[in-house]
mmCIF file of C-alpha atoms (C1' of nucleotides) in Angstrom:
data_model
loop_
_atom_site.group_PDB
_atom_site.id
_atom_site.type_symbol
_atom_site.label_atom_id
_atom_site.label_comp_id
_atom_site.label_asym_id
_atom_site.label_seq_id
_atom_site.Cartn_x
_atom_site.Cartn_y
_atom_site.Cartn_z
ATOM 1 C CA UNK A 267 -14.297 -25.890 -18.428
ATOM 2 C CA UNK A 268 -17.457 -25.810 -16.443
ATOM 3 C CA UNK A 269 -17.259 -27.336 -13.019
ATOM 4 C CA UNK A 270 -19.506 -30.322 -12.863
ATOM 5 C CA UNK A 271 -20.218 -31.970 -9.586
ATOM 6 C CA UNK A 272 -22.069 -35.159 -10.223
ATOM 7 C CA UNK A 273 -25.661 -34.540 -9.421
ATOM 8 C CA UNK A 274 -24.917 -31.477 -7.366
ATOM 9 C CA UNK A 275 -26.232 -28.925 -9.816
ATOM 10 C CA UNK A 276 -29.889 -28.333 -8.991
ATOM 11 C CA UNK A 277 -30.757 -27.010 -12.414
ATOM 12 C CA UNK A 278 -29.101 -27.733 -15.749
ATOM 13 C CA UNK A 279 -26.603 -24.965 -16.465
ATOM 14 C CA UNK A 280 -27.498 -23.403 -13.162
ATOM 15 C CA UNK A 281 -24.941 -22.157 -10.718
ATOM 16 C CA UNK A 282 -22.941 -24.973 -9.242
ATOM 17 C CA UNK A 283 -23.822 -25.766 -5.738
ATOM 18 C CA UNK A 284 -20.786 -25.655 -3.551
ATOM 19 C CA UNK A 285 -21.792 -26.880 -0.145
ATOM 20 C CA UNK A 286 -20.726 -25.395 3.161
ATOM 21 C CA UNK A 287 -17.591 -27.541 3.296
ATOM 22 C CA UNK A 288 -16.513 -26.460 -0.165
ATOM 23 C CA UNK A 289 -17.059 -22.816 0.692
ATOM 24 C CA UNK A 290 -15.069 -23.172 3.883
ATOM 25 C CA UNK A 291 -12.265 -24.866 1.995
ATOM 26 C CA UNK A 292 -12.176 -22.085 -0.582
ATOM 27 C CA UNK A 293 -12.219 -19.402 2.071
ATOM 28 C CA UNK A 294 -9.379 -21.064 3.943
ATOM 29 C CA UNK A 295 -7.313 -21.523 0.788
ATOM 30 C CA UNK A 296 -7.902 -17.919 -0.173
ATOM 31 C CA UNK A 297 -6.586 -16.816 3.152
ATOM 32 C CA UNK A 298 -3.647 -19.176 3.082
ATOM 33 C CA UNK A 299 -2.913 -20.955 -0.158
ATOM 34 C CA UNK A 300 -0.199 -23.005 1.474
ATOM 35 C CA UNK A 301 -2.122 -24.378 4.407
ATOM 36 C CA UNK A 302 -1.396 -28.057 4.966
ATOM 37 C CA UNK A 303 -4.023 -30.697 4.300
ATOM 38 C CA UNK A 304 -4.297 -31.580 7.957
ATOM 39 C CA UNK A 305 -4.673 -28.007 9.116
ATOM 40 C CA UNK A 306 -7.195 -27.316 6.388
ATOM 41 C CA UNK A 307 -9.214 -30.379 7.343
ATOM 42 C CA UNK A 308 -9.288 -29.310 10.952
ATOM 43 C CA UNK A 309 -10.271 -25.779 10.017
ATOM 44 C CA UNK A 310 -13.231 -26.817 7.909
ATOM 45 C CA UNK A 311 -14.348 -29.633 10.170
ATOM 46 C CA UNK A 312 -13.560 -32.587 7.964
ATOM 47 C CA UNK A 313 -11.114 -35.421 8.245
ATOM 48 C CA UNK A 314 -8.074 -35.170 5.979
ATOM 49 C CA UNK A 315 -9.151 -37.778 3.442
ATOM 50 C CA UNK A 316 -12.417 -36.246 2.178
ATOM 51 C CA UNK A 317 -10.985 -32.772 2.596
ATOM 52 C CA UNK A 318 -8.097 -33.629 0.314
ATOM 53 C CA UNK A 319 -10.519 -35.200 -2.144
ATOM 54 C CA UNK A 320 -12.610 -32.041 -2.228
ATOM 55 C CA UNK A 321 -9.604 -29.829 -2.810
ATOM 56 C CA UNK A 322 -8.499 -32.002 -5.679
ATOM 57 C CA UNK A 323 -11.978 -31.907 -7.170
ATOM 58 C CA UNK A 324 -12.146 -28.130 -6.819
ATOM 59 C CA UNK A 325 -8.821 -27.900 -8.621
ATOM 60 C CA UNK A 326 -9.792 -30.314 -11.364
ATOM 61 C CA UNK A 327 -13.126 -28.647 -12.057
ATOM 62 C CA UNK A 328 -11.542 -25.224 -12.301
ATOM 63 C CA UNK A 329 -13.114 -23.710 -9.222
ATOM 64 C CA UNK A 330 -9.596 -23.329 -7.898
ATOM 65 C CA UNK A 331 -7.604 -21.958 -10.803
ATOM 66 C CA UNK A 332 -4.236 -22.114 -9.176
ATOM 67 C CA UNK A 333 -2.164 -20.716 -6.360
ATOM 68 C CA UNK A 334 -0.079 -17.599 -6.220
ATOM 69 C CA UNK A 335 2.177 -15.631 -3.934
ATOM 70 C CA UNK A 336 1.029 -12.160 -3.017
ATOM 71 C CA UNK A 337 3.882 -9.796 -3.869
ATOM 72 C CA UNK A 338 4.225 -6.311 -2.446
ATOM 73 C CA UNK A 339 4.607 -3.814 -5.295
ATOM 74 C CA UNK A 340 6.411 -1.512 -2.902
ATOM 75 C CA UNK A 341 9.149 -4.121 -2.718
ATOM 76 C CA UNK A 342 9.880 -3.297 -6.317
ATOM 77 C CA UNK A 343 9.920 0.390 -5.575
ATOM 78 C CA UNK A 344 6.500 0.788 -7.112
ATOM 79 C CA UNK A 345 4.781 3.103 -4.703
ATOM 80 C CA UNK A 346 2.046 4.695 -6.776
ATOM 81 C CA UNK A 347 -0.933 2.888 -8.213
ATOM 82 C CA UNK A 348 -3.250 4.613 -10.646
ATOM 83 C CA UNK A 349 -6.259 3.757 -12.731
ATOM 84 C CA UNK A 350 -6.047 5.181 -16.227
ATOM 85 C CA UNK A 351 -9.128 5.338 -18.386
ATOM 86 C CA UNK A 352 -8.510 5.230 -22.115
ATOM 87 C CA UNK A 353 -10.831 6.292 -24.888
ATOM 88 C CA UNK A 354 -9.872 5.239 -28.380
ATOM 89 C CA UNK A 355 -10.392 7.418 -31.454
ATOM 90 C CA UNK A 356 -12.302 4.566 -33.007
ATOM 91 C CA UNK A 357 -13.069 1.003 -32.047
ATOM 92 C CA UNK A 358 -12.027 -0.602 -35.296
ATOM 93 C CA UNK A 359 -10.114 -3.879 -35.014
ATOM 94 C CA UNK A 360 -6.991 -2.132 -36.287
ATOM 95 C CA UNK A 361 -7.187 0.618 -33.705
ATOM 96 C CA UNK A 362 -7.806 -1.861 -30.918
ATOM 97 C CA UNK A 363 -4.898 -3.983 -32.053
ATOM 98 C CA UNK A 364 -2.603 -0.970 -32.226
ATOM 99 C CA UNK A 365 -3.539 -0.017 -28.694
ATOM 100 C CA UNK A 366 -3.164 -3.524 -27.273
ATOM 101 C CA UNK A 367 0.175 -4.003 -29.002
ATOM 102 C CA UNK A 368 1.451 -0.795 -27.454
ATOM 103 C CA UNK A 369 0.529 -1.730 -23.917
ATOM 104 C CA UNK A 370 1.052 -5.472 -24.057
ATOM 105 C CA UNK A 371 4.671 -5.472 -23.043
ATOM 106 C CA UNK A 372 4.386 -2.783 -20.386
ATOM 107 C CA UNK A 373 5.212 -4.323 -17.035
ATOM 108 C CA UNK A 374 3.668 -1.479 -15.058
ATOM 109 C CA UNK A 375 0.188 -2.484 -16.216
ATOM 110 C CA UNK A 376 -1.239 -5.153 -13.960
ATOM 111 C CA UNK A 377 -4.806 -5.096 -15.186
ATOM 112 C CA UNK A 378 -6.417 -4.185 -18.479
ATOM 113 C CA UNK A 379 -10.204 -3.993 -18.530
ATOM 114 C CA UNK A 380 -12.314 -3.579 -21.638
ATOM 115 C CA UNK A 381 -15.405 -1.772 -20.414
ATOM 116 C CA UNK A 382 -18.703 -0.388 -21.590
ATOM 117 C CA UNK A 383 -19.552 3.289 -21.219
ATOM 118 C CA UNK A 384 -17.855 6.499 -22.195
ATOM 119 C CA UNK A 385 -14.414 4.985 -22.058
ATOM 120 C CA UNK A 386 -12.993 1.904 -23.723
ATOM 121 C CA UNK A 387 -10.299 0.626 -21.407
ATOM 122 C CA UNK A 388 -9.449 0.919 -17.768
ATOM 123 C CA UNK A 389 -5.862 0.164 -16.804
ATOM 124 C CA UNK A 390 -4.383 -0.449 -13.400
ATOM 125 C CA UNK A 391 -0.816 0.835 -13.454
ATOM 126 C CA UNK A 392 1.959 0.731 -10.854
ATOM 127 C CA UNK A 393 4.787 3.246 -11.039
ATOM 128 C CA UNK A 394 7.711 4.265 -8.878
ATOM 129 C CA UNK A 395 7.024 7.986 -8.827
ATOM 130 C CA UNK A 396 5.401 10.879 -10.605
ATOM 131 C CA UNK A 397 8.172 11.012 -13.173
ATOM 132 C CA UNK A 398 7.503 7.428 -14.134
ATOM 133 C CA UNK A 399 3.797 8.152 -14.271
ATOM 134 C CA UNK A 400 4.266 11.109 -16.568
ATOM 135 C CA UNK A 401 6.522 9.066 -18.790
ATOM 136 C CA UNK A 402 3.993 6.258 -18.980
ATOM 137 C CA UNK A 403 1.025 8.487 -19.774
ATOM 138 C CA UNK A 404 2.800 10.723 -22.250
ATOM 139 C CA UNK A 405 5.294 8.462 -23.941
ATOM 140 C CA UNK A 406 3.512 5.143 -23.768
ATOM 141 C CA UNK A 407 -0.201 5.823 -23.861
ATOM 142 C CA UNK A 408 -0.678 9.173 -25.519
ATOM 143 C CA UNK A 409 1.884 8.487 -28.198
ATOM 144 C CA UNK A 410 -0.356 5.758 -29.589
ATOM 145 C CA UNK A 411 -2.342 7.253 -32.483
ATOM 146 C CA UNK A 412 -5.379 5.126 -31.673
ATOM 147 C CA UNK A 413 -5.625 6.671 -28.208
ATOM 148 C CA UNK A 414 -7.936 9.678 -28.241
ATOM 149 C CA UNK A 415 -8.093 10.557 -24.583
ATOM 150 C CA UNK A 416 -6.797 9.373 -21.240
ATOM 151 C CA UNK A 417 -7.714 10.253 -17.705
ATOM 152 C CA UNK A 418 -5.696 9.314 -14.676
ATOM 153 C CA UNK A 419 -7.062 8.597 -11.220
ATOM 154 C CA UNK A 420 -4.500 8.205 -8.482
ATOM 155 C CA UNK A 421 -5.437 5.516 -6.003
ATOM 156 C CA UNK A 422 -5.242 7.009 -2.531
ATOM 157 C CA UNK A 423 -6.446 3.935 -0.737
ATOM 158 C CA UNK A 424 -6.940 0.385 -1.895
ATOM 159 C CA UNK A 425 -9.095 -2.048 -0.007
ATOM 160 C CA UNK A 426 -8.779 -5.429 -1.553
ATOM 161 C CA UNK A 427 -11.667 -7.232 -0.029
ATOM 162 C CA UNK A 428 -10.342 -10.732 0.158
ATOM 163 C CA UNK A 429 -11.579 -13.023 -2.519
ATOM 164 C CA UNK A 430 -15.085 -13.858 -3.492
ATOM 165 C CA UNK A 431 -15.020 -17.060 -1.544
ATOM 166 C CA UNK A 432 -13.932 -15.396 1.656
ATOM 167 C CA UNK A 433 -16.736 -12.888 1.415
ATOM 168 C CA UNK A 434 -19.341 -15.433 0.429
ATOM 169 C CA UNK A 435 -18.271 -17.518 3.374
ATOM 170 C CA UNK A 436 -18.522 -14.551 5.700
ATOM 171 C CA UNK A 437 -22.092 -14.022 4.641
ATOM 172 C CA UNK A 438 -23.050 -17.682 4.863
ATOM 173 C CA UNK B 255 7.671 -3.159 7.523
ATOM 174 C CA UNK B 256 10.234 -2.121 5.027
ATOM 175 C CA UNK B 257 12.284 -4.893 3.565
ATOM 176 C CA UNK B 258 15.873 -4.472 4.515
ATOM 177 C CA UNK B 259 18.474 -6.580 2.876
ATOM 178 C CA UNK B 260 21.706 -6.067 4.622
ATOM 179 C CA UNK B 261 23.789 -3.766 2.513
ATOM 180 C CA UNK B 262 21.758 -4.410 -0.577
ATOM 181 C CA UNK B 263 20.053 -1.049 -0.743
ATOM 182 C CA UNK B 264 22.186 1.240 -2.880
ATOM 183 C CA UNK B 265 20.691 4.421 -1.507
ATOM 184 C CA UNK B 266 19.120 5.074 1.879
ATOM 185 C CA UNK B 267 15.348 4.732 1.547
ATOM 186 C CA UNK B 268 15.857 3.895 -2.093
ATOM 187 C CA UNK B 269 14.124 1.046 -3.791
ATOM 188 C CA UNK B 270 15.240 -2.280 -2.440
ATOM 189 C CA UNK B 271 17.453 -4.143 -4.772
ATOM 190 C CA UNK B 272 16.134 -7.577 -5.425
ATOM 191 C CA UNK B 273 18.706 -9.392 -7.448
ATOM 192 C CA UNK B 274 18.015 -11.586 -10.446
ATOM 193 C CA UNK B 275 17.552 -14.661 -8.249
ATOM 194 C CA UNK B 276 15.007 -12.899 -6.060
ATOM 195 C CA UNK B 277 13.087 -11.719 -9.071
ATOM 196 C CA UNK B 278 13.047 -15.174 -10.561
ATOM 197 C CA UNK B 279 11.853 -16.615 -7.290
ATOM 198 C CA UNK B 280 9.041 -14.093 -7.081
ATOM 199 C CA UNK B 281 8.016 -14.686 -10.656
ATOM 200 C CA UNK B 282 7.947 -18.432 -10.121
ATOM 201 C CA UNK B 283 5.964 -18.127 -6.906
ATOM 202 C CA UNK B 284 3.503 -15.795 -8.582
ATOM 203 C CA UNK B 285 2.930 -18.329 -11.268
ATOM 204 C CA UNK B 286 2.677 -21.222 -8.870
ATOM 205 C CA UNK B 287 2.447 -20.428 -5.190
ATOM 206 C CA UNK B 288 2.679 -24.079 -4.284
ATOM 207 C CA UNK B 289 5.801 -25.002 -6.192
ATOM 208 C CA UNK B 290 8.096 -27.217 -4.153
ATOM 209 C CA UNK B 291 11.407 -25.957 -2.870
ATOM 210 C CA UNK B 292 13.339 -28.316 -5.095
ATOM 211 C CA UNK B 293 11.453 -27.438 -8.228
ATOM 212 C CA UNK B 294 11.719 -23.748 -7.422
ATOM 213 C CA UNK B 295 15.456 -24.037 -6.879
ATOM 214 C CA UNK B 296 15.899 -25.779 -10.184
ATOM 215 C CA UNK B 297 13.765 -23.225 -11.972
ATOM 216 C CA UNK B 298 15.710 -20.236 -10.698
ATOM 217 C CA UNK B 299 19.112 -21.884 -10.999
ATOM 218 C CA UNK B 300 19.995 -22.165 -7.341
ATOM 219 C CA UNK B 301 20.518 -25.093 -5.059
ATOM 220 C CA UNK B 302 17.675 -25.750 -2.626
ATOM 221 C CA UNK B 303 19.392 -24.427 0.471
ATOM 222 C CA UNK B 304 19.991 -20.785 -0.521
ATOM 223 C CA UNK B 305 16.784 -20.785 -2.517
ATOM 224 C CA UNK B 306 14.810 -21.739 0.552
ATOM 225 C CA UNK B 307 16.675 -19.131 2.576
ATOM 226 C CA UNK B 308 15.773 -16.454 0.071
ATOM 227 C CA UNK B 309 12.123 -17.395 0.070
ATOM 228 C CA UNK B 310 12.034 -17.230 3.835
ATOM 229 C CA UNK B 311 13.732 -13.840 3.793
ATOM 230 C CA UNK B 312 11.301 -12.541 1.179
ATOM 231 C CA UNK B 313 8.448 -13.678 3.379
ATOM 232 C CA UNK B 314 9.893 -12.222 6.548
ATOM 233 C CA UNK B 315 10.642 -8.858 5.001
ATOM 234 C CA UNK B 316 7.144 -8.558 3.593
ATOM 235 C CA UNK B 317 8.059 -8.756 -0.074
ATOM 236 C CA UNK B 318 5.955 -11.901 -0.173
ATOM 237 C CA UNK B 319 2.823 -11.013 1.722
ATOM 238 C CA UNK B 320 1.283 -14.441 1.692
ATOM 239 C CA UNK B 321 -0.130 -17.091 -0.561
ATOM 240 C CA UNK B 322 -3.606 -17.492 -1.922
ATOM 241 C CA UNK B 323 -5.720 -19.757 -4.076
ATOM 242 C CA UNK B 324 -7.150 -18.232 -7.211
ATOM 243 C CA UNK B 325 -10.888 -18.857 -7.136
ATOM 244 C CA UNK B 326 -13.105 -18.668 -10.200
ATOM 245 C CA UNK B 327 -15.985 -16.258 -9.519
ATOM 246 C CA UNK B 328 -18.016 -18.142 -12.115
ATOM 247 C CA UNK B 329 -17.877 -21.135 -9.810
ATOM 248 C CA UNK B 330 -20.043 -19.147 -7.458
ATOM 249 C CA UNK B 331 -22.443 -18.287 -10.228
ATOM 250 C CA UNK B 332 -20.991 -14.790 -10.428
ATOM 251 C CA UNK B 333 -20.754 -14.227 -14.145
ATOM 252 C CA UNK B 334 -20.754 -10.470 -14.470
ATOM 253 C CA UNK B 335 -18.032 -8.143 -13.263
ATOM 254 C CA UNK B 336 -18.528 -4.406 -13.284
ATOM 255 C CA UNK B 337 -16.641 -1.324 -12.212
ATOM 256 C CA UNK B 338 -18.873 1.190 -10.486
ATOM 257 C CA UNK B 339 -17.699 4.733 -9.999
ATOM 258 C CA UNK B 340 -19.187 6.550 -7.032
ATOM 259 C CA UNK B 341 -19.318 10.266 -6.420
ATOM 260 C CA UNK B 342 -20.282 11.361 -2.945
ATOM 261 C CA UNK B 343 -22.459 14.390 -2.243
ATOM 262 C CA UNK B 344 -19.718 15.661 0.033
ATOM 263 C CA UNK B 345 -16.426 14.323 1.300
ATOM 264 C CA UNK B 346 -16.989 14.998 4.969
ATOM 265 C CA UNK B 347 -15.851 12.296 7.365
ATOM 266 C CA UNK B 348 -19.478 11.518 8.214
ATOM 267 C CA UNK B 349 -20.464 11.078 4.599
ATOM 268 C CA UNK B 350 -17.459 8.902 3.915
ATOM 269 C CA UNK B 351 -18.192 6.785 6.944
ATOM 270 C CA UNK B 352 -21.827 6.385 5.953
ATOM 271 C CA UNK B 353 -20.768 5.208 2.520
ATOM 272 C CA UNK B 354 -18.123 2.815 3.754
ATOM 273 C CA UNK B 355 -20.457 1.340 6.346
ATOM 274 C CA UNK B 356 -23.039 0.669 3.676
ATOM 275 C CA UNK B 357 -20.688 -1.208 1.395
ATOM 276 C CA UNK B 358 -18.449 -2.842 3.956
ATOM 277 C CA UNK B 359 -20.443 -6.017 4.365
ATOM 278 C CA UNK B 360 -21.304 -6.475 0.715
ATOM 279 C CA UNK B 361 -19.696 -9.664 -0.522
ATOM 280 C CA UNK B 362 -20.093 -8.767 -4.192
ATOM 281 C CA UNK B 363 -17.520 -5.985 -3.820
ATOM 282 C CA UNK B 364 -14.027 -7.336 -4.269
ATOM 283 C CA UNK B 365 -12.163 -4.067 -4.539
ATOM 284 C CA UNK B 366 -12.803 -0.594 -3.228
ATOM 285 C CA UNK B 367 -10.525 2.167 -4.493
ATOM 286 C CA UNK B 368 -10.422 5.701 -3.166
ATOM 287 C CA UNK B 369 -9.334 7.769 -6.129
ATOM 288 C CA UNK B 370 -8.542 11.308 -7.162
ATOM 289 C CA UNK B 371 -10.463 13.006 -9.953
ATOM 290 C CA UNK B 372 -14.105 13.580 -10.716
ATOM 291 C CA UNK B 373 -15.208 10.549 -8.786
ATOM 292 C CA UNK B 374 -14.477 9.460 -5.241
ATOM 293 C CA UNK B 375 -14.586 5.677 -5.275
ATOM 294 C CA UNK B 376 -14.188 2.956 -7.829
ATOM 295 C CA UNK B 377 -15.668 -0.410 -6.929
ATOM 296 C CA UNK B 378 -15.124 -3.772 -8.554
ATOM 297 C CA UNK B 379 -18.314 -5.751 -8.172
ATOM 298 C CA UNK B 380 -19.211 -9.340 -9.110
ATOM 299 C CA UNK B 381 -22.848 -10.279 -9.634
ATOM 300 C CA UNK B 382 -24.757 -13.287 -10.904
ATOM 301 C CA UNK B 383 -26.903 -11.488 -13.443
ATOM 302 C CA UNK B 384 -28.434 -8.190 -14.453
ATOM 303 C CA UNK B 385 -31.135 -8.499 -11.801
ATOM 304 C CA UNK B 386 -28.506 -8.755 -9.108
ATOM 305 C CA UNK B 387 -26.659 -5.812 -10.634
ATOM 306 C CA UNK B 388 -29.770 -3.641 -10.647
ATOM 307 C CA UNK B 389 -30.477 -4.607 -7.067
ATOM 308 C CA UNK B 390 -26.943 -3.744 -6.008
ATOM 309 C CA UNK B 391 -26.840 -0.387 -7.739
ATOM 310 C CA UNK B 392 -30.313 0.728 -6.762
ATOM 311 C CA UNK B 393 -30.863 -0.799 -3.356
ATOM 312 C CA UNK B 394 -27.353 -0.884 -2.004
ATOM 313 C CA UNK B 395 -25.472 2.031 -3.528
ATOM 314 C CA UNK B 396 -28.043 4.598 -4.543
ATOM 315 C CA UNK B 397 -30.035 4.211 -1.366
ATOM 316 C CA UNK B 398 -27.123 5.629 0.610
ATOM 317 C CA UNK B 399 -27.815 9.361 1.146
ATOM 318 C CA UNK B 400 -24.126 10.203 0.919
ATOM 319 C CA UNK B 401 -23.958 8.811 -2.601
ATOM 320 C CA UNK B 402 -24.599 11.535 -5.144
ATOM 321 C CA UNK B 403 -23.961 9.715 -8.385
ATOM 322 C CA UNK B 404 -22.913 6.325 -9.677
ATOM 323 C CA UNK B 405 -21.827 5.121 -13.057
ATOM 324 C CA UNK B 406 -21.508 1.493 -14.035
ATOM 325 C CA UNK B 407 -19.041 0.064 -16.518
ATOM 326 C CA UNK B 408 -19.549 -3.550 -17.455
ATOM 327 C CA UNK B 409 -16.288 -5.390 -17.900
ATOM 328 C CA UNK B 410 -16.353 -7.122 -21.264
ATOM 329 C CA UNK B 411 -12.876 -8.507 -21.048
ATOM 330 C CA UNK B 412 -10.444 -8.730 -18.194
ATOM 331 C CA UNK B 413 -6.751 -9.272 -18.746
ATOM 332 C CA UNK B 414 -5.098 -9.765 -15.440
ATOM 333 C CA UNK B 415 -1.512 -9.357 -16.357
ATOM 334 C CA UNK B 416 0.146 -11.686 -13.939
ATOM 335 C CA UNK B 417 1.689 -9.993 -10.983
ATOM 336 C CA UNK B 418 4.215 -7.254 -10.865
ATOM 337 C CA UNK B 419 7.042 -9.665 -10.304
ATOM 338 C CA UNK B 420 6.178 -11.754 -13.314
ATOM 339 C CA UNK B 421 6.136 -8.729 -15.538
ATOM 340 C CA UNK B 422 9.271 -7.243 -14.080
ATOM 341 C CA UNK B 423 10.980 -10.544 -14.622
ATOM 342 C CA UNK B 424 9.802 -10.720 -18.211
ATOM 343 C CA UNK B 425 11.369 -7.372 -18.881
ATOM 344 C CA UNK B 426 14.619 -8.197 -17.144
ATOM 345 C "C1'" DG C 10 -18.646 -39.710 5.425
ATOM 346 C "C1'" DT C 11 -14.515 -41.656 9.472
ATOM 347 C "C1'" DT C 12 -10.097 -43.697 11.205
ATOM 348 C "C1'" DG C 13 -5.537 -45.599 10.995
ATOM 349 C "C1'" DA C 14 -1.337 -47.294 8.890
ATOM 350 C "C1'" DA C 15 2.142 -47.589 5.371
ATOM 351 C "C1'" DA C 16 4.751 -45.785 1.496
ATOM 352 C "C1'" DC C 17 6.214 -41.905 -0.623
ATOM 353 C "C1'" DT C 18 7.543 -37.156 -1.303
ATOM 354 C "C1'" DT C 19 9.017 -32.853 0.430
ATOM 355 C "C1'" DA C 20 11.006 -29.505 3.836
ATOM 356 C "C1'" DT C 21 14.461 -28.178 7.105
ATOM 357 C "C1'" DT C 22 18.618 -28.189 9.348
ATOM 358 C "C1'" DA C 23 23.416 -28.938 10.026
ATOM 359 C "C1'" DA C 24 28.047 -29.901 8.547
ATOM 360 C "C1'" DA C 25 31.798 -29.736 5.339
ATOM 361 C "C1'" DC C 26 33.512 -27.565 1.285
ATOM 362 C "C1'" DG D 251 27.295 -19.622 -2.744
ATOM 363 C "C1'" DT D 252 27.401 -25.705 -3.279
ATOM 364 C "C1'" DT D 253 26.751 -30.518 -1.920
ATOM 365 C "C1'" DT D 254 25.521 -34.258 1.074
ATOM 366 C "C1'" DA D 255 23.188 -36.461 4.797
ATOM 367 C "C1'" DA D 256 19.873 -36.889 8.550
ATOM 368 C "C1'" DT D 257 15.752 -35.662 10.710
ATOM 369 C "C1'" DA D 258 11.250 -33.997 10.680
ATOM 370 C "C1'" DA D 259 6.945 -33.019 8.476
ATOM 371 C "C1'" DG D 260 3.403 -33.416 5.078
ATOM 372 C "C1'" DT D 261 0.918 -36.040 1.353
ATOM 373 C "C1'" DT D 262 -1.329 -39.905 -0.698
ATOM 374 C "C1'" DT D 263 -3.173 -44.231 -1.035
ATOM 375 C "C1'" DC D 264 -5.197 -48.152 0.798
ATOM 376 C "C1'" DA D 265 -8.094 -51.008 3.616
ATOM 377 C "C1'" DA D 266 -11.631 -51.372 6.995
ATOM 378 C "C1'" DC D 267 -15.512 -49.329 9.223
#
DNA sequence: GTTGAAACTTATTAAAC
DNA sequence: GTTTAATAAGTTTCAAC
């Protein structure tokens, strides 16, 4: 659903205008999704009542899509993160389905991106060690007939740059 | 800090053993980071007291690294997400620093991965439209002397597969 | 938009089992 | 680990400004 703030959109179908308060609220909730209403209000410079109203509106309009705990993969013994590019032999619906079926249930995949370019898919995969990585690439990915070619990039350093809202707010 | 559950680690320096309750808690908190203690306890099949204790322990040991709101990039008018691979002319500390300085303040970058392979960095970038994408690639990335080559993959479909804990729990 | 108060829900702690 | 009870804290709604 498209967010729709009554009268706040300057152009029809244009980007929604979140004002400075909204942006501050989103930045604060990105940083701490469990901040209390009072603390949030103080942080953004509003009184609790309108602040709470804005949060509810942001939730209802889909700007805030939910809340989640950030879990350390290392806590599960998953110490290695890799990006695996996958090229399919052909892009027919059957081939795509075969590929997606094969990877769907794999818990080590945390992101599956369908992309344009020389490759078809880009997967983010967490594994415990090199043995687990080899097993995943050979026995899971490359054993799928539809998969023509894979290439694995080990992630040496990951900088997750906060969320969009945090960065937008920093710039504003 | 390494999580350390008293006596729960089967091997020294081995993967920490999170029991079924811990995994259920993590899965539930991934799905809804704002679930109440009572609801969480009911969901995982514990009474509130030990459930709350476990959550606190998971937080203190760094298994839970925090909580965050999920923000819709589209709410900011950012409709296009791309992965940009970057190859540097050389990997000298100066070149790396020059590159990182150039991209550090860019709010459209939400992820910066240092990777092994034919490329050096993989960036996840959100932009409003093709104009903004062209501007970013040409004026931000390719204007950095240290950048030798970039390649842009437009993300046609993004399946963010829950978090690790959710997927681990599904398998268990 | 602000404040303040009341009613309600939730969280936390302690004690006993 | 469980339950119960008490205290403390946070949330929501309302009225008035």
